[in-house]
Structure formats: C-alpha cells, structure tokens
C-alpha cells in the first residue's frame, strides 16, 4: 500500500511540474496577449501554405493519387513537420531551460515532455485547421475515412521526433555544434520522405533503399487514412513501430547514462 501511494505521489508531482512548464513555455513563446497565441497557430499554417503554393503553383506538380494536389501535399507535409518540429523543440529543451533544472522538483524528463507535448498539440491543431480549410473549400477527401491510421501515424512521428530529440540533447552536451551538423545530414529526409511522391513511383533499386526511411512509412500510413484506394503494399507497420520504440528507448537510455554531462553548464 505504501509503495502504491508513493508511485501516485511521484506521478502527481510529475504531472504538476509538466503542466507548469507547459504554461511557462506558452508564455515564453506566445506572450501574454491573445495575439501571441493566435500567431502561434498562424505562423506554422503560413509555413505550410508557402510550401503548398510552391509545389502546386510554382512546380505545378500533379497528385499521383486523388483529385487534389493540395490535399496530397498536405498529407505529406503534416506528418513530416510534426516529426521535425517535435525533434527540434526537444533537442533545444535542456539548453533553453538549464536554469530551471537547478530547482529540485524539475527533472530533465519534465522539460522534455512539456516541450514535446506543447509542440505536438500546437501542430496537430494547425493540421486540423488546414484539413478543415481544404474540406470547406470543397475537397471531400480532406475528411479522413480512417482516423485510426491518421492518429497512429501522428503518434509514431511524435515518438521518433522525441527519441531523436533526446539523442541530440546528449550528443550536444559533448559537441556543442552538433545541431548544425545534424541539420545538414538530416536535410535529405525532407527530400526522400515521400512528401510529394509515392514509393511505387520510384525505380529499383532506389526504392528499396528509400524504404529504410521510417518517415516514408509514416507518411504512407497517414495518407492511408485519407485515400481508400492508396497502394499500401510497401507500408511496413511493424518496421516503423519497431524503429519508433527503439529510437525512444535509446534516447531515454542515453539521457539516463549521460545525465550529469547533460546538466553541466556550457
């Protein structure tokens, strides 16, 4: 009974600390005014609109499936940027909150969870608004017919972003310029994750190499929630779930092993 009460107390303390950190992050990034909160939604929405205009009007790309190029691009952009935003936000969580970590109740995992939660909720809501706008504009396919597949893809994108973000925290504690190097190496993911193409459009053996990218599978899974006639032959659910779990476990383990180094002042 005592052990059970102890666990309840730890969980309640963790929830209270994370909730307080989320409110602090919201004030820091969005300000105290309602305009700040509104801009937090407008800014990523504008980001997506710019990419959408670039692909549809400048490059004049046609959707390989469905009738709407805008919807096809959006079903690639939302899961990719959900991963990317969570990963980047978590990667900077310790460096941006180092002073708070001197307080006894605040643990590194609290800061990480708070940042991941806030960025996930923000971008998921932005995604909802974007798809709602497409649906209102007359694109009926913008309403997902398999919401479970969409939710699963979003969860996996957040999980991989969280795991890589924690790994980046540890590497940054040893190499302070790591994020600049990581940005250069991760840029190809933006090109090769299937945002504007389907795997079956790629020639062999290039396709086989591309399928090792878990983000490609996440985007396929996300699109499967919108397109009933999409070819899911190349989607390997077990692979992407396994990668997501592995990345999170490795990231968390590294945080525990290198805890002292991570908390050292820079």
C-alpha positions as a LaTeX table, in Angstrom:
\begin{tabular}{lrrr}
\hline
Residue & $x$ (\AA) & $y$ (\AA) & $z$ (\AA) \\
\hline
Unk1 & 0.00 & 0.00 & 0.00 \\
Unk2 & 2.82 & 2.40 & 0.88 \\
Unk3 & 4.62 & 1.70 & $-2.42$ \\
Unk4 & 1.40 & 2.33 & $-4.34$ \\
Unk5 & 0.86 & 5.68 & $-2.60$ \\
Unk6 & 4.47 & 6.61 & $-3.28$ \\
Unk7 & 4.02 & 5.98 & $-7.01$ \\
Unk8 & 0.81 & 8.03 & $-7.05$ \\
Unk9 & 2.63 & 10.92 & $-5.38$ \\
Unk10 & 5.51 & 10.74 & $-7.91$ \\
Unk11 & 3.09 & 10.73 & $-10.86$ \\
Unk12 & 1.05 & 13.63 & $-9.47$ \\
Unk13 & 4.22 & 15.64 & $-8.87$ \\
Unk14 & 5.40 & 14.91 & $-12.42$ \\
Unk15 & 2.05 & 16.00 & $-13.89$ \\
Unk16 & 2.03 & 19.24 & $-11.88$ \\
Unk17 & 5.61 & 20.09 & $-12.89$ \\
Unk18 & 4.97 & 19.33 & $-16.57$ \\
Unk19 & 1.75 & 21.38 & $-16.53$ \\
Unk20 & 3.60 & 24.34 & $-15.02$ \\
Unk21 & 6.39 & 24.01 & $-17.59$ \\
Unk22 & 3.89 & 23.92 & $-20.46$ \\
Unk23 & 2.28 & 27.14 & $-19.20$ \\
Unk24 & 5.74 & 28.72 & $-18.90$ \\
Unk25 & 6.66 & 27.64 & $-22.44$ \\
Unk26 & 3.40 & 29.07 & $-23.76$ \\
Unk27 & 4.06 & 32.44 & $-22.12$ \\
Unk28 & 7.67 & 32.45 & $-23.33$ \\
Unk29 & 6.84 & 31.66 & $-26.95$ \\
Unk30 & 3.37 & 33.14 & $-27.36$ \\
Unk31 & 3.46 & 36.06 & $-24.95$ \\
Unk32 & 0.71 & 37.13 & $-22.60$ \\
Unk33 & $-1.68$ & 38.51 & $-25.24$ \\
Unk34 & $-4.24$ & 36.61 & $-27.29$ \\
Unk35 & $-2.49$ & 37.79 & $-30.45$ \\
Unk36 & 0.57 & 35.80 & $-29.38$ \\
Unk37 & $-1.46$ & 32.62 & $-29.09$ \\
Unk38 & $-3.13$ & 33.33 & $-32.41$ \\
Unk39 & 0.24 & 33.87 & $-34.09$ \\
Unk40 & 1.40 & 30.52 & $-32.71$ \\
Unk41 & $-1.23$ & 28.94 & $-34.97$ \\
Unk42 & $-0.88$ & 31.31 & $-37.91$ \\
Unk43 & 2.92 & 31.02 & $-38.22$ \\
Unk44 & 3.10 & 27.25 & $-38.88$ \\
Unk45 & $-0.06$ & 27.47 & $-41.01$ \\
Unk46 & 1.63 & 30.11 & $-43.21$ \\
Unk47 & 4.70 & 27.89 & $-43.34$ \\
Unk48 & 2.60 & 25.07 & $-44.75$ \\
Unk49 & 0.77 & 27.37 & $-47.16$ \\
Unk50 & 4.08 & 28.60 & $-48.62$ \\
Unk51 & 5.21 & 25.03 & $-49.28$ \\
Unk52 & 1.80 & 24.21 & $-50.70$ \\
Unk53 & 1.91 & 27.14 & $-53.12$ \\
Unk54 & 5.46 & 26.29 & $-54.12$ \\
Unk55 & 4.59 & 22.71 & $-55.05$ \\
Unk56 & 1.20 & 23.32 & $-56.64$ \\
Unk57 & 1.68 & 26.65 & $-58.44$ \\
Unk58 & 5.44 & 27.02 & $-58.97$ \\
Unk59 & 6.48 & 23.42 & $-59.62$ \\
Unk60 & 2.98 & 22.57 & $-60.94$ \\
Unk61 & 3.13 & 19.05 & $-59.59$ \\
Unk62 & 0.11 & 16.82 & $-60.03$ \\
Unk63 & $-1.10$ & 14.46 & $-57.34$ \\
Unk64 & $-0.30$ & 10.81 & $-58.18$ \\
Unk65 & $-3.47$ & 9.82 & $-56.32$ \\
Unk66 & $-6.78$ & 11.55 & $-55.72$ \\
Unk67 & $-8.01$ & 14.72 & $-57.39$ \\
Unk68 & $-6.40$ & 17.37 & $-55.21$ \\
Unk69 & $-2.70$ & 18.22 & $-55.36$ \\
Unk70 & $-3.13$ & 20.41 & $-52.27$ \\
Unk71 & $-4.50$ & 17.50 & $-50.23$ \\
Unk72 & $-1.78$ & 15.13 & $-51.41$ \\
Unk73 & 0.96 & 17.59 & $-50.43$ \\
Unk74 & $-0.69$ & 18.34 & $-47.09$ \\
Unk75 & $-0.87$ & 14.64 & $-46.20$ \\
Unk76 & 2.91 & 14.57 & $-46.62$ \\
Unk77 & 3.78 & 17.89 & $-45.01$ \\
Unk78 & 1.78 & 17.47 & $-41.78$ \\
Unk79 & 3.35 & 14.19 & $-40.53$ \\
Unk80 & 6.83 & 15.25 & $-41.65$ \\
Unk81 & 6.72 & 18.60 & $-39.90$ \\
Unk82 & 5.11 & 17.03 & $-36.83$ \\
Unk83 & 8.24 & 14.88 & $-36.51$ \\
Unk84 & 10.58 & 17.75 & $-37.41$ \\
Unk85 & 9.08 & 20.32 & $-35.04$ \\
Unk86 & 8.98 & 17.94 & $-32.07$ \\
Unk87 & 12.54 & 16.80 & $-32.75$ \\
Unk88 & 13.93 & 20.34 & $-32.97$ \\
Unk89 & 11.94 & 21.60 & $-29.99$ \\
Unk90 & 13.03 & 18.70 & $-27.78$ \\
Unk91 & 16.66 & 18.98 & $-28.95$ \\
Unk92 & 16.85 & 22.51 & $-27.50$ \\
Unk93 & 14.82 & 21.79 & $-24.35$ \\
Unk94 & 17.70 & 21.41 & $-21.88$ \\
Unk95 & 19.75 & 24.31 & $-23.25$ \\
Unk96 & 16.73 & 26.63 & $-23.07$ \\
Unk97 & 15.71 & 25.63 & $-19.54$ \\
Unk98 & 19.03 & 25.00 & $-17.83$ \\
Unk99 & 18.30 & 27.46 & $-15.02$ \\
Unk100 & 15.03 & 25.69 & $-14.18$ \\
Unk101 & 16.83 & 22.37 & $-13.81$ \\
Unk102 & 18.58 & 23.69 & $-10.69$ \\
Unk103 & 15.19 & 23.52 & $-8.92$ \\
Unk104 & 14.75 & 20.18 & $-7.07$ \\
Unk105 & 11.26 & 19.32 & $-8.41$ \\
Unk106 & 12.23 & 19.87 & $-12.07$ \\
Unk107 & 13.84 & 16.95 & $-13.86$ \\
Unk108 & 15.18 & 16.83 & $-17.45$ \\
Unk109 & 12.38 & 14.46 & $-18.47$ \\
Unk110 & 9.82 & 17.03 & $-17.26$ \\
Unk111 & 11.22 & 19.69 & $-19.57$ \\
Unk112 & 11.37 & 17.26 & $-22.47$ \\
Unk113 & 7.79 & 16.03 & $-22.01$ \\
Unk114 & 6.49 & 19.59 & $-21.64$ \\
Unk115 & 8.13 & 20.76 & $-24.86$ \\
Unk116 & 7.10 & 17.68 & $-26.83$ \\
Unk117 & 3.51 & 17.97 & $-25.60$ \\
Unk118 & 3.17 & 21.67 & $-26.40$ \\
Unk119 & 4.66 & 21.39 & $-29.88$ \\
Unk120 & 2.62 & 18.28 & $-30.69$ \\
Unk121 & $-0.67$ & 19.85 & $-29.62$ \\
Unk122 & 0.09 & 23.07 & $-31.49$ \\
Unk123 & 0.99 & 21.36 & $-34.76$ \\
Unk124 & $-1.84$ & 18.82 & $-34.55$ \\
Unk125 & $-4.31$ & 21.67 & $-34.14$ \\
Unk126 & $-2.74$ & 23.54 & $-37.06$ \\
Unk127 & $-3.04$ & 20.38 & $-39.15$ \\
Unk128 & $-6.69$ & 20.06 & $-38.17$ \\
Unk129 & $-7.34$ & 23.64 & $-39.28$ \\
Unk130 & $-5.56$ & 23.09 & $-42.60$ \\
Unk131 & $-7.57$ & 19.96 & $-43.43$ \\
Unk132 & $-10.74$ & 21.69 & $-42.29$ \\
Unk133 & $-9.99$ & 24.55 & $-44.68$ \\
Unk134 & $-9.48$ & 22.09 & $-47.55$ \\
Unk135 & $-12.74$ & 20.33 & $-46.69$ \\
Unk136 & $-14.69$ & 23.59 & $-46.56$ \\
Unk137 & $-13.19$ & 24.58 & $-49.91$ \\
Unk138 & $-14.87$ & 21.55 & $-51.46$ \\
Unk139 & $-12.27$ & 18.78 & $-51.16$ \\
Unk140 & $-14.33$ & 15.95 & $-49.63$ \\
Unk141 & $-11.28$ & 13.67 & $-49.31$ \\
Unk142 & $-9.82$ & 16.08 & $-46.73$ \\
Unk143 & $-12.03$ & 14.36 & $-44.15$ \\
Unk144 & $-10.19$ & 11.13 & $-43.17$ \\
Unk145 & $-12.13$ & 7.91 & $-43.57$ \\
Unk146 & $-9.68$ & 6.01 & $-41.31$ \\
Unk147 & $-8.97$ & 8.27 & $-38.35$ \\
Unk148 & $-7.16$ & 5.48 & $-36.51$ \\
Unk149 & $-4.46$ & 5.29 & $-39.21$ \\
Unk150 & $-4.01$ & 9.07 & $-39.06$ \\
Unk151 & $-3.68$ & 9.01 & $-35.26$ \\
Unk152 & $-1.23$ & 6.09 & $-35.39$ \\
Unk153 & 0.96 & 7.89 & $-37.93$ \\
Unk154 & 0.96 & 11.08 & $-35.83$ \\
Unk155 & 1.88 & 9.12 & $-32.70$ \\
Unk156 & 4.79 & 7.42 & $-34.46$ \\
Unk157 & 6.01 & 10.74 & $-35.90$ \\
Unk158 & 5.97 & 12.29 & $-32.43$ \\
Unk159 & 7.71 & 9.23 & $-30.96$ \\
Unk160 & 10.57 & 9.31 & $-33.47$ \\
Unk161 & 10.91 & 13.08 & $-33.05$ \\
Unk162 & 11.04 & 12.65 & $-29.27$ \\
Unk163 & 13.62 & 9.86 & $-29.42$ \\
Unk164 & 15.93 & 11.65 & $-31.85$ \\
Unk165 & 15.49 & 14.88 & $-29.89$ \\
Unk166 & 16.69 & 13.20 & $-26.68$ \\
Unk167 & 19.62 & 11.67 & $-28.54$ \\
Unk168 & 20.54 & 15.10 & $-29.89$ \\
Unk169 & 20.49 & 16.52 & $-26.36$ \\
Unk170 & 23.14 & 14.02 & $-25.27$ \\
Unk171 & 25.33 & 14.48 & $-28.35$ \\
Unk172 & 25.11 & 18.28 & $-27.97$ \\
Unk173 & 26.48 & 18.01 & $-24.44$ \\
Unk174 & 29.70 & 16.61 & $-25.94$ \\
Unk175 & 29.74 & 18.50 & $-29.28$ \\
Unk176 & 28.15 & 21.94 & $-28.99$ \\
Unk177 & 27.84 & 22.46 & $-32.75$ \\
Unk178 & 26.13 & 19.13 & $-33.29$ \\
Unk179 & 22.74 & 20.57 & $-34.36$ \\
Unk180 & 24.34 & 22.40 & $-37.29$ \\
Unk181 & 25.94 & 19.14 & $-38.43$ \\
Unk182 & 22.73 & 17.20 & $-37.81$ \\
Unk183 & 20.77 & 19.72 & $-39.86$ \\
Unk184 & 22.99 & 19.17 & $-42.88$ \\
Unk185 & 22.78 & 15.38 & $-42.64$ \\
Unk186 & 19.03 & 15.30 & $-41.99$ \\
Unk187 & 18.10 & 17.63 & $-44.86$ \\
Unk188 & 17.83 & 14.70 & $-47.33$ \\
Unk189 & 14.97 & 13.35 & $-45.21$ \\
Unk190 & 12.91 & 16.30 & $-46.40$ \\
Unk191 & 13.57 & 15.24 & $-49.99$ \\
Unk192 & 13.32 & 11.46 & $-49.61$ \\
Unk193 & 10.42 & 11.00 & $-47.16$ \\
Unk194 & 7.65 & 10.82 & $-49.76$ \\
Unk195 & 6.11 & 14.24 & $-49.26$ \\
Unk196 & 5.48 & 14.72 & $-52.99$ \\
Unk197 & 5.68 & 11.18 & $-54.37$ \\
Unk198 & 4.54 & 7.60 & $-53.74$ \\
Unk199 & 7.04 & 4.74 & $-53.25$ \\
Unk200 & 5.75 & 2.85 & $-56.31$ \\
Unk201 & 6.83 & 5.78 & $-58.49$ \\
Unk202 & 10.49 & 5.18 & $-57.62$ \\
Unk203 & 12.69 & 2.90 & $-59.74$ \\
Unk204 & 14.52 & $-0.09$ & $-58.35$ \\
Unk205 & 16.89 & $-0.48$ & $-56.54$ \\
Unk206 & 16.46 & 3.11 & $-55.29$ \\
Unk207 & 13.04 & 2.25 & $-53.87$ \\
Unk208 & 14.45 & $-0.49$ & $-51.65$ \\
Unk209 & 16.94 & 1.90 & $-50.07$ \\
Unk210 & 14.27 & 4.56 & $-49.57$ \\
Unk211 & 12.04 & 2.13 & $-47.67$ \\
Unk212 & 14.57 & 2.07 & $-44.83$ \\
Unk213 & 13.44 & 5.62 & $-44.03$ \\
Unk214 & 10.77 & 5.29 & $-41.28$ \\
Unk215 & 9.31 & 8.70 & $-42.16$ \\
Unk216 & 8.38 & 7.34 & $-45.59$ \\
Unk217 & 6.29 & 4.65 & $-43.87$ \\
Unk218 & 4.73 & 7.20 & $-41.51$ \\
Unk219 & 3.63 & 9.36 & $-44.43$ \\
Unk220 & 2.25 & 6.28 & $-46.23$ \\
Unk221 & 0.30 & 5.38 & $-43.10$ \\
Unk222 & $-1.00$ & 8.93 & $-42.74$ \\
Unk223 & $-2.14$ & 9.00 & $-46.36$ \\
Unk224 & $-3.84$ & 5.62 & $-45.96$ \\
Unk225 & $-6.25$ & 7.37 & $-43.60$ \\
Unk226 & $-7.36$ & 9.73 & $-46.38$ \\
Unk227 & $-7.17$ & 7.67 & $-49.58$ \\
Unk228 & $-9.14$ & 4.43 & $-49.62$ \\
Unk229 & $-7.52$ & 3.35 & $-52.90$ \\
Unk230 & $-3.89$ & 4.01 & $-51.97$ \\
Unk231 & $-1.42$ & 1.17 & $-52.51$ \\
Unk232 & $-0.15$ & 0.12 & $-49.06$ \\
Unk233 & 1.95 & $-2.77$ & $-50.35$ \\
Unk234 & 5.21 & $-1.07$ & $-49.31$ \\
Unk235 & 3.94 & 0.04 & $-45.90$ \\
Unk236 & 5.65 & $-1.96$ & $-43.15$ \\
Unk237 & 3.82 & $-1.14$ & $-39.93$ \\
Unk238 & 5.92 & $-3.47$ & $-37.77$ \\
Unk239 & 9.11 & $-1.85$ & $-39.04$ \\
Unk240 & 8.10 & 1.74 & $-38.32$ \\
Unk241 & 6.62 & 0.85 & $-34.90$ \\
Unk242 & 9.83 & $-1.02$ & $-34.03$ \\
Unk243 & 12.02 & 1.90 & $-35.13$ \\
Unk244 & 9.91 & 4.36 & $-33.15$ \\
Unk245 & 10.15 & 2.28 & $-29.96$ \\
Unk246 & 13.87 & 1.65 & $-30.47$ \\
Unk247 & 14.64 & 5.34 & $-31.03$ \\
Unk248 & 12.71 & 6.36 & $-27.90$ \\
Unk249 & 14.35 & 3.67 & $-25.76$ \\
Unk250 & 17.84 & 4.61 & $-27.00$ \\
Unk251 & 17.16 & 8.32 & $-26.46$ \\
Unk252 & 15.85 & 7.78 & $-22.92$ \\
Unk253 & 18.72 & 5.40 & $-22.06$ \\
Unk254 & 21.30 & 7.90 & $-23.29$ \\
Unk255 & 19.67 & 10.64 & $-21.21$ \\
Unk256 & 20.00 & 8.47 & $-18.11$ \\
Unk257 & 23.59 & 7.43 & $-18.80$ \\
Unk258 & 24.80 & 10.95 & $-19.66$ \\
Unk259 & 22.60 & 12.78 & $-17.13$ \\
Unk260 & 25.49 & 14.54 & $-15.37$ \\
Unk261 & 27.12 & 15.63 & $-18.62$ \\
Unk262 & 23.79 & 16.92 & $-19.97$ \\
Unk263 & 23.23 & 19.05 & $-16.86$ \\
Unk264 & 26.73 & 20.54 & $-16.86$ \\
Unk265 & 26.77 & 24.30 & $-17.58$ \\
Unk266 & 28.04 & 25.16 & $-21.05$ \\
\hline
\end{tabular}
